[in-house]
Short mmCIF file of C-alpha atoms and ligand atoms in Angstrom, two decimals:
data_model
loop_
_atom_site.label_atom_id
_atom_site.label_comp_id
_atom_site.label_asym_id
_atom_site.label_seq_id
_atom_site.Cartn_x
_atom_site.Cartn_y
_atom_site.Cartn_z
CA UNK A 245 -13.46 -21.98 -7.39
CA UNK A 246 -14.73 -19.40 -4.91
CA UNK A 247 -14.13 -15.70 -5.63
CA UNK A 248 -15.05 -12.50 -3.80
CA UNK A 249 -16.89 -10.30 -6.30
CA UNK A 250 -18.64 -6.91 -6.34
CA UNK A 251 -20.90 -5.03 -8.69
CA UNK A 252 -18.85 -1.82 -8.93
CA UNK A 253 -20.83 1.25 -7.91
CA UNK A 254 -23.37 -0.71 -5.87
CA UNK A 255 -22.89 -0.70 -2.09
CA UNK A 256 -23.53 -4.03 -0.37
CA UNK A 257 -23.07 -6.08 -3.55
CA UNK A 258 -20.01 -7.98 -2.33
CA UNK A 259 -20.51 -11.77 -2.27
CA UNK A 260 -18.76 -15.09 -2.66
CA UNK A 261 -19.28 -16.43 -6.18
CA UNK A 262 -18.49 -19.71 -7.86
CA UNK A 263 -16.29 -19.08 -10.91
CA UNK A 264 -14.41 -21.27 -13.39
CA UNK A 265 -10.66 -21.50 -12.73
CA UNK A 266 -8.87 -18.79 -14.73
CA UNK A 267 -8.08 -19.19 -18.41
CA UNK A 268 -4.40 -19.60 -19.43
CA UNK A 269 -4.85 -16.48 -21.60
CA UNK A 270 -4.81 -14.48 -18.34
CA UNK A 271 -1.18 -15.41 -17.67
CA UNK A 272 1.19 -18.37 -17.88
CA UNK A 273 1.54 -18.79 -14.12
CA UNK A 274 -1.31 -20.43 -12.19
CA UNK A 275 -1.36 -19.40 -8.55
CA UNK A 276 -3.27 -20.74 -5.56
CA UNK A 277 -4.19 -17.90 -3.22
CA UNK A 278 -2.97 -18.16 0.37
CA UNK A 279 -3.84 -14.77 1.83
CA UNK A 280 -5.47 -11.57 0.66
CA UNK A 281 -4.86 -8.28 2.45
CA UNK A 282 -7.71 -5.80 2.75
CA UNK A 283 -7.29 -2.02 2.75
CA UNK A 284 -9.18 1.25 2.45
CA UNK A 285 -9.38 0.91 -1.34
CA UNK A 286 -11.28 -2.39 -0.96
CA UNK A 287 -13.58 -0.79 1.61
CA UNK A 288 -14.34 2.03 -0.87
CA UNK A 289 -15.09 -0.47 -3.65
CA UNK A 290 -17.34 -2.51 -1.33
CA UNK A 291 -19.13 0.74 -0.40
CA UNK A 292 -19.77 1.45 -4.09
CA UNK A 293 -17.56 4.56 -4.35
CA UNK A 294 -14.89 3.15 -6.59
CA UNK A 295 -13.91 0.33 -8.94
CA UNK A 296 -14.66 -0.81 -12.52
CA UNK A 297 -15.41 -4.30 -13.84
CA UNK A 298 -13.42 -5.75 -16.78
CA UNK A 299 -14.83 -4.74 -20.19
CA UNK A 300 -17.89 -6.86 -20.98
CA UNK A 301 -18.23 -8.15 -17.41
CA UNK A 302 -20.74 -7.08 -14.82
CA UNK A 303 -18.85 -8.01 -11.69
CA UNK A 304 -15.28 -7.44 -10.56
CA UNK A 305 -13.24 -9.97 -8.60
CA UNK A 306 -12.01 -7.95 -5.63
CA UNK A 307 -8.54 -7.95 -4.07
CA UNK A 308 -5.12 -6.49 -4.89
CA UNK A 309 -2.92 -7.36 -1.89
CA UNK A 310 -2.04 -10.95 -2.75
CA UNK A 311 0.07 -13.81 -1.50
CA UNK A 312 -0.09 -17.06 -3.41
CA UNK A 313 1.69 -20.29 -4.19
CA UNK A 314 2.65 -21.24 -7.76
CA UNK A 315 0.75 -24.31 -8.97
CA UNK A 316 2.12 -24.35 -12.50
CA UNK A 317 4.62 -22.20 -14.39
CA UNK A 318 6.39 -22.56 -17.75
CA UNK A 319 9.96 -23.92 -17.48
CA UNK A 320 11.53 -20.66 -18.76
CA UNK A 321 9.46 -18.34 -16.54
CA UNK A 322 11.87 -18.15 -13.61
CA UNK A 323 9.17 -19.56 -11.32
CA UNK A 324 8.64 -23.13 -10.13
CA UNK A 325 5.81 -24.94 -8.43
CA UNK A 326 5.66 -24.06 -4.73
CA UNK A 327 7.20 -20.58 -5.08
CA UNK A 328 5.43 -17.91 -3.06
CA UNK A 329 4.54 -14.91 -5.19
CA UNK A 330 2.74 -11.58 -5.11
CA UNK A 331 0.90 -10.23 -8.16
CA UNK A 332 1.74 -6.73 -9.43
CA UNK A 333 -1.47 -4.67 -9.18
CA UNK A 334 -1.18 -2.12 -11.98
CA UNK A 335 -0.61 -3.06 -15.60
CA UNK A 336 0.62 -0.63 -18.30
CA UNK A 337 -1.88 1.15 -20.52
CA UNK A 338 -2.26 -0.28 -24.05
CA UNK A 339 -1.08 2.85 -25.91
CA UNK A 340 1.40 2.90 -24.05
CA UNK A 341 2.28 6.33 -22.70
CA UNK A 342 6.02 7.13 -22.31
CA UNK A 343 5.96 6.20 -18.61
CA UNK A 344 4.25 2.84 -19.13
CA UNK A 345 6.53 2.12 -22.09
CA UNK A 346 9.48 2.53 -19.71
CA UNK A 347 7.96 0.16 -17.10
CA UNK A 348 6.95 3.08 -14.88
CA UNK A 349 3.22 2.34 -14.96
CA UNK A 350 2.90 3.88 -11.51
CA UNK A 351 3.55 7.21 -13.25
CA UNK A 352 1.08 6.59 -16.13
CA UNK A 353 0.29 9.84 -17.95
CA UNK A 354 -2.91 8.96 -19.81
CA UNK A 355 -4.85 7.19 -17.04
CA UNK A 356 -5.62 4.19 -19.27
CA UNK A 357 -3.74 1.74 -17.02
CA UNK A 358 -5.64 -1.19 -15.50
CA UNK A 359 -5.43 -2.50 -11.93
CA UNK A 360 -6.21 -5.99 -10.60
CA UNK A 361 -9.18 -5.88 -8.26
CA UNK A 362 -9.69 -2.14 -8.78
CA UNK A 363 -9.88 -1.01 -12.39
CA UNK A 364 -10.96 -3.25 -15.29
CA UNK A 365 -8.95 -6.34 -14.29
CA UNK A 366 -10.18 -9.10 -12.01
CA UNK A 367 -8.42 -9.12 -8.67
CA UNK A 368 -6.58 -11.72 -6.62
CA UNK A 369 -9.50 -12.46 -4.29
CA UNK A 370 -10.18 -15.87 -5.80
CA UNK A 371 -8.94 -19.33 -4.83
CA UNK A 372 -6.82 -19.34 -8.00
CA UNK A 373 -5.51 -16.56 -10.23
CA UNK A 374 -3.17 -16.33 -13.19
CA UNK A 375 -0.40 -13.82 -13.87
CA UNK A 376 2.26 -13.31 -16.51
CA UNK A 377 5.82 -13.89 -15.23
CA UNK A 378 6.60 -10.16 -15.58
CA UNK A 379 3.62 -9.36 -13.33
CA UNK A 380 4.70 -11.72 -10.55
CA UNK A 381 7.17 -10.99 -7.75
CA UNK A 382 8.90 -13.83 -5.90
CA UNK A 383 8.62 -13.79 -2.12
CA UNK A 384 11.41 -15.05 0.10
CA UNK A 385 10.06 -18.30 1.64
CA UNK A 386 11.16 -17.32 5.17
CA UNK A 387 8.69 -14.40 5.09
CA UNK A 388 5.82 -16.90 5.12
CA UNK A 389 2.45 -15.19 5.55
CA UNK A 390 4.17 -11.80 5.95
CA UNK A 391 4.60 -11.76 2.15
CA UNK A 392 1.04 -10.38 2.04
CA UNK A 393 2.55 -7.07 3.22
CA UNK A 394 4.65 -6.69 0.06
CA UNK A 395 1.98 -4.84 -1.94
CA UNK A 396 1.33 -2.14 0.71
CA UNK A 397 5.10 -1.99 1.31
CA UNK A 398 5.61 -1.37 -2.43
CA UNK A 399 3.62 1.88 -2.14
CA UNK A 400 5.94 2.97 0.67
CA UNK A 401 9.05 1.86 -1.23
CA UNK A 402 7.97 4.16 -4.06
CA UNK A 403 7.50 7.04 -1.61
CA UNK A 404 11.06 6.50 -0.32
CA UNK A 405 12.45 6.20 -3.85
CA UNK A 406 10.90 9.54 -4.78
CA UNK A 407 11.80 11.30 -1.52
CA UNK A 408 15.42 10.27 -1.99
CA UNK A 409 15.43 11.45 -5.59
CA UNK A 410 13.93 14.79 -4.56
CA UNK A 411 16.45 15.06 -1.73
CA UNK A 412 19.24 14.55 -4.24
CA UNK A 413 18.45 17.95 -5.80
CA UNK A 414 20.76 19.34 -3.07
CA UNK A 415 24.47 18.51 -3.29
CA UNK A 416 24.40 17.52 0.36
CA UNK A 417 21.25 16.00 1.81
CA UNK A 418 21.42 14.25 5.15
CA UNK A 419 17.94 13.92 6.61
CA UNK A 420 17.88 13.04 10.29
CA UNK A 421 14.29 13.13 11.42
CA UNK A 422 11.19 11.52 9.92
CA UNK A 423 7.63 12.14 11.01
CA UNK A 424 4.89 9.77 9.92
CA UNK A 425 1.27 10.83 10.45
CA UNK A 426 -1.25 7.99 10.67
CA UNK A 427 -0.32 4.61 12.18
CA UNK A 428 -2.04 2.31 9.69
CA UNK A 429 -0.19 -0.34 7.66
CA UNK A 430 1.26 2.28 5.28
CA UNK A 431 2.38 4.52 8.16
CA UNK A 432 4.01 1.63 10.03
CA UNK A 433 5.82 0.46 6.90
CA UNK A 434 7.03 4.03 6.23
CA UNK A 435 8.32 4.21 9.81
CA UNK A 436 10.02 0.82 9.41
CA UNK A 437 11.84 1.96 6.24
CA UNK A 438 12.83 5.17 8.03
CA UNK A 439 14.39 3.15 10.87
CA UNK A 440 16.13 0.93 8.32
CA UNK A 441 17.77 4.14 7.04
CA UNK A 442 18.93 5.05 10.54
CA UNK A 443 16.55 7.99 10.96
CA UNK A 444 15.10 9.38 14.17
CA UNK A 445 11.47 8.34 13.57
CA UNK A 446 8.34 9.85 15.13
CA UNK A 447 4.80 8.63 14.51
CA UNK A 448 1.67 10.71 15.08
CA UNK A 449 -1.61 8.87 15.63
CA UNK A 450 -4.70 9.77 17.65
CA UNK A 451 -4.88 6.27 19.19
CA UNK A 452 -3.47 6.24 22.70
CA UNK A 453 -4.42 2.63 23.45
CA UNK A 454 -4.55 -0.62 21.55
CA UNK A 455 -1.48 -2.19 19.97
CA UNK A 456 -0.21 0.88 18.08
CA UNK A 457 1.88 2.78 20.67
CA UNK A 458 3.81 -0.40 21.59
CA UNK A 459 4.39 -1.25 17.93
CA UNK A 460 5.76 2.26 17.38
CA UNK A 461 8.10 1.91 20.39
CA UNK A 462 9.02 -1.62 19.26
CA UNK A 463 10.52 -0.07 16.18
CA UNK A 464 12.64 2.31 18.23
CA UNK A 465 10.39 5.20 17.16
CA UNK A 466 8.52 7.74 19.31
CA UNK A 467 4.71 7.90 19.44
CA UNK A 468 2.89 11.27 19.49
CA UNK A 469 -0.82 11.88 20.06
CA UNK A 470 -0.92 15.67 19.75
CA UNK A 471 -0.44 17.02 16.22
CA UNK A 472 1.08 20.26 17.54
CA UNK A 473 3.79 18.32 19.41
CA UNK A 474 4.51 16.48 16.17
CA UNK A 475 4.64 19.71 14.14
CA UNK A 476 7.12 21.20 16.64
CA UNK A 477 9.63 18.49 15.63
CA UNK A 478 10.27 20.24 12.28
CA UNK A 479 11.10 16.94 10.55
CA UNK A 480 13.33 16.75 7.48
CA UNK A 481 10.84 14.26 6.02
CA UNK A 482 7.14 13.92 6.67
CA UNK A 483 5.16 10.99 5.28
CA UNK A 484 1.48 11.85 5.58
CA UNK A 485 -0.86 8.82 5.67
CA UNK A 486 -4.01 10.11 7.41
CA UNK A 487 -5.51 12.01 4.47
CA UNK A 488 -7.04 14.26 7.17
CA UNK A 489 -7.24 17.88 5.92
CA UNK A 490 -6.59 19.27 9.43
CA UNK A 491 -3.29 17.34 9.59
CA UNK A 492 -2.31 18.15 6.00
CA UNK A 493 -2.91 21.88 6.51
CA UNK A 494 -0.30 21.83 9.29
CA UNK A 495 2.08 19.53 7.45
CA UNK A 496 2.52 21.79 4.41
CA UNK A 497 4.91 24.18 6.11
CA UNK A 498 6.02 22.18 9.15
CA UNK A 499 9.08 20.50 7.66
CA UNK A 500 12.60 21.82 8.26
CA UNK A 501 14.20 24.00 5.54
CA UNK A 502 14.70 21.85 2.40
CA UNK A 503 12.17 19.48 3.94
CA UNK A 504 10.01 17.07 1.96
CA UNK A 505 6.36 16.26 2.61
CA UNK A 506 5.09 13.14 0.87
CA UNK A 507 1.31 12.75 0.74
CA UNK A 508 0.09 9.13 0.65
CA UNK A 509 -3.39 9.44 2.18
CA UNK A 510 -6.48 9.96 0.03
CA UNK A 511 -8.97 12.52 1.38
CA UNK A 512 -12.67 13.01 0.91
CA UNK A 513 -13.52 16.56 -0.28
CA UNK A 514 -13.43 19.02 2.63
CA UNK A 515 -12.92 22.78 2.77
CA UNK A 516 -10.25 24.00 5.18
CA UNK A 517 -9.28 27.64 5.43
CA UNK A 518 -5.58 28.22 4.79
CA UNK A 519 -3.46 31.33 4.26
CA UNK A 520 -2.17 30.60 0.77
CA UNK A 521 0.20 33.60 0.87
CA UNK A 522 1.91 32.34 4.01
CA UNK A 523 1.96 28.80 2.61
CA UNK A 524 3.63 29.96 -0.59
CA UNK A 525 6.17 32.05 1.33
CA UNK A 526 7.12 29.11 3.58
CA UNK A 527 7.51 26.77 0.61
CA UNK A 528 9.62 29.23 -1.41
CA UNK A 529 11.81 30.58 1.36
CA UNK A 530 12.38 27.11 2.80
CA UNK A 531 13.01 25.23 -0.46
CA UNK A 532 10.26 22.90 0.76
CA UNK A 533 8.70 20.23 -1.46
CA UNK A 534 5.21 18.78 -1.18
CA UNK A 535 4.38 15.86 -3.44
CA UNK A 536 1.90 13.03 -3.81
CA UNK A 537 2.66 9.40 -4.61
CA UNK A 538 0.48 6.47 -5.57
CA UNK A 539 0.93 2.88 -6.71
CA UNK A 540 4.28 1.19 -7.44
CA UNK A 541 6.27 -0.30 -10.29
CA UNK A 542 8.14 -3.59 -10.31
CA UNK A 543 11.35 -2.13 -8.80
CA UNK A 544 9.32 -0.93 -5.82
CA UNK A 545 7.91 -4.43 -5.24
CA UNK A 546 11.46 -5.77 -5.24
CA UNK A 547 12.72 -3.16 -2.77
CA UNK A 548 9.61 -3.73 -0.62
CA UNK A 549 10.32 -7.48 -0.55
CA UNK A 550 13.95 -6.76 0.43
CA UNK A 551 12.91 -4.33 3.20
CA UNK A 552 10.48 -6.85 4.68
CA UNK A 553 13.07 -9.63 4.46
CA UNK A 554 15.45 -7.48 6.56
CA UNK A 555 12.82 -6.49 9.12
CA UNK A 556 12.30 -8.13 12.50
CA UNK A 557 9.71 -10.89 11.93
CA UNK A 558 8.19 -10.64 15.41
CA UNK A 559 7.54 -6.94 14.86
CA UNK A 560 6.07 -7.46 11.38
CA UNK A 561 3.71 -10.15 12.68
CA UNK A 562 2.18 -7.49 14.93
CA UNK A 563 0.95 -5.56 11.88
CA UNK A 564 -1.44 -8.38 10.92
CA UNK A 565 -4.07 -7.88 13.60
CA UNK A 566 -6.94 -9.97 12.26
CA UNK A 567 -7.27 -13.08 10.04
CA UNK A 568 -10.67 -13.89 8.59
CA UNK A 569 -11.38 -17.29 6.97
CA UNK A 570 -12.68 -17.00 3.39
CA UNK A 571 -16.18 -18.21 4.33
CA UNK A 572 -16.51 -15.22 6.71
CA UNK A 573 -14.93 -12.79 4.19
CA UNK A 574 -17.50 -10.03 4.82
CA UNK A 575 -16.16 -9.55 8.36
CA UNK A 576 -12.86 -8.41 6.85
CA UNK A 577 -14.56 -5.31 5.41
CA UNK A 578 -16.06 -4.28 8.77
CA UNK A 579 -13.58 -2.12 10.65
CA UNK A 580 -12.74 -3.03 14.22
CA UNK A 581 -11.09 -0.77 16.81
CA UNK A 582 -7.59 -2.25 16.89
CA UNK A 583 -7.31 -3.21 13.22
CA UNK A 584 -4.03 -2.54 11.45
CA UNK A 585 -3.81 -5.04 8.59
CA UNK A 586 -6.72 -7.45 8.16
CA UNK A 587 -6.22 -10.47 5.91
CA UNK A 588 -8.57 -13.06 4.43
CA UNK A 589 -7.23 -16.61 4.72
CA UNK A 590 -8.02 -18.64 1.60
CA UNK A 591 -6.74 -21.86 3.18
CA UNK A 592 -9.63 -21.87 5.66
ZN1 ZN B 13 -4.39 -1.88 -0.69
ZN1 ZN B 14 0.54 4.84 -19.18
#
């Protein structure tokens, strides 16, 4: 079978390899890959900044945003041939730490977790992969190709889960306004879940043209191109997806009293001058919370799948802006101007 592999740490090492079909020891369910989503994490691995091969292996099979079709599954697994599934990316650490032991591997405390296509586990970027039943999530058939959005949506479902739990520290918490900074796939999915909760949603993004402003309006949300206009909204919730230090510096104290800022973007190191005294005062006197969130556990995949199933299909389709056939896979890692979600089609 063909598989997209990299030599972690070496830029430009990505290639299409011929590999044996996976061994049953890797999981009882055999899956044929339909689509693979590509994101910033993959781009970082391809650029040599990130990623680790499985122990004893030189190369890593890339890919963590999967959509596949079950080829074979044990009778008691809850899966049957033809089911569409998504593989869970992170697996619990072997110790395990208290979080992993409780199925909350997204909150792993010792950092010894593994991740398909990222850290010490081969990814889903192969024509076939295997998963254990507990590491597979069933996709509603009517979602079709949109099931490939479940993994990125799981990250956002976790952000919402945690924002709502933080909000519950107050006896009464009725957020009205959400600001999302950064209209990439994560930002759009955060805005979607905000609309599904009946919030007044605003999305900041520098792009004035291309498909993004219409997609934002299509959700019943308001686009903004000037960060200061966005800050003036004093949102109850701010989901930050740009990772841009200039945006984050403003976001820290821009939420309404009792506001919550959730950081989802990963930044490169950059020094920005901030008044830490004023920042501390605004956080304390406003009961404001700033927190980071990464990855997702199984519950988040399930709520992501439910959120996508309830969303307008025509709107969701607009998030997949480019499809690259497997033989041209390298094109998927080259960014183009109007890209939102780029997927590699393993059927072509
Ligand atoms: Zn991703
Ligand atoms: Zn752990």
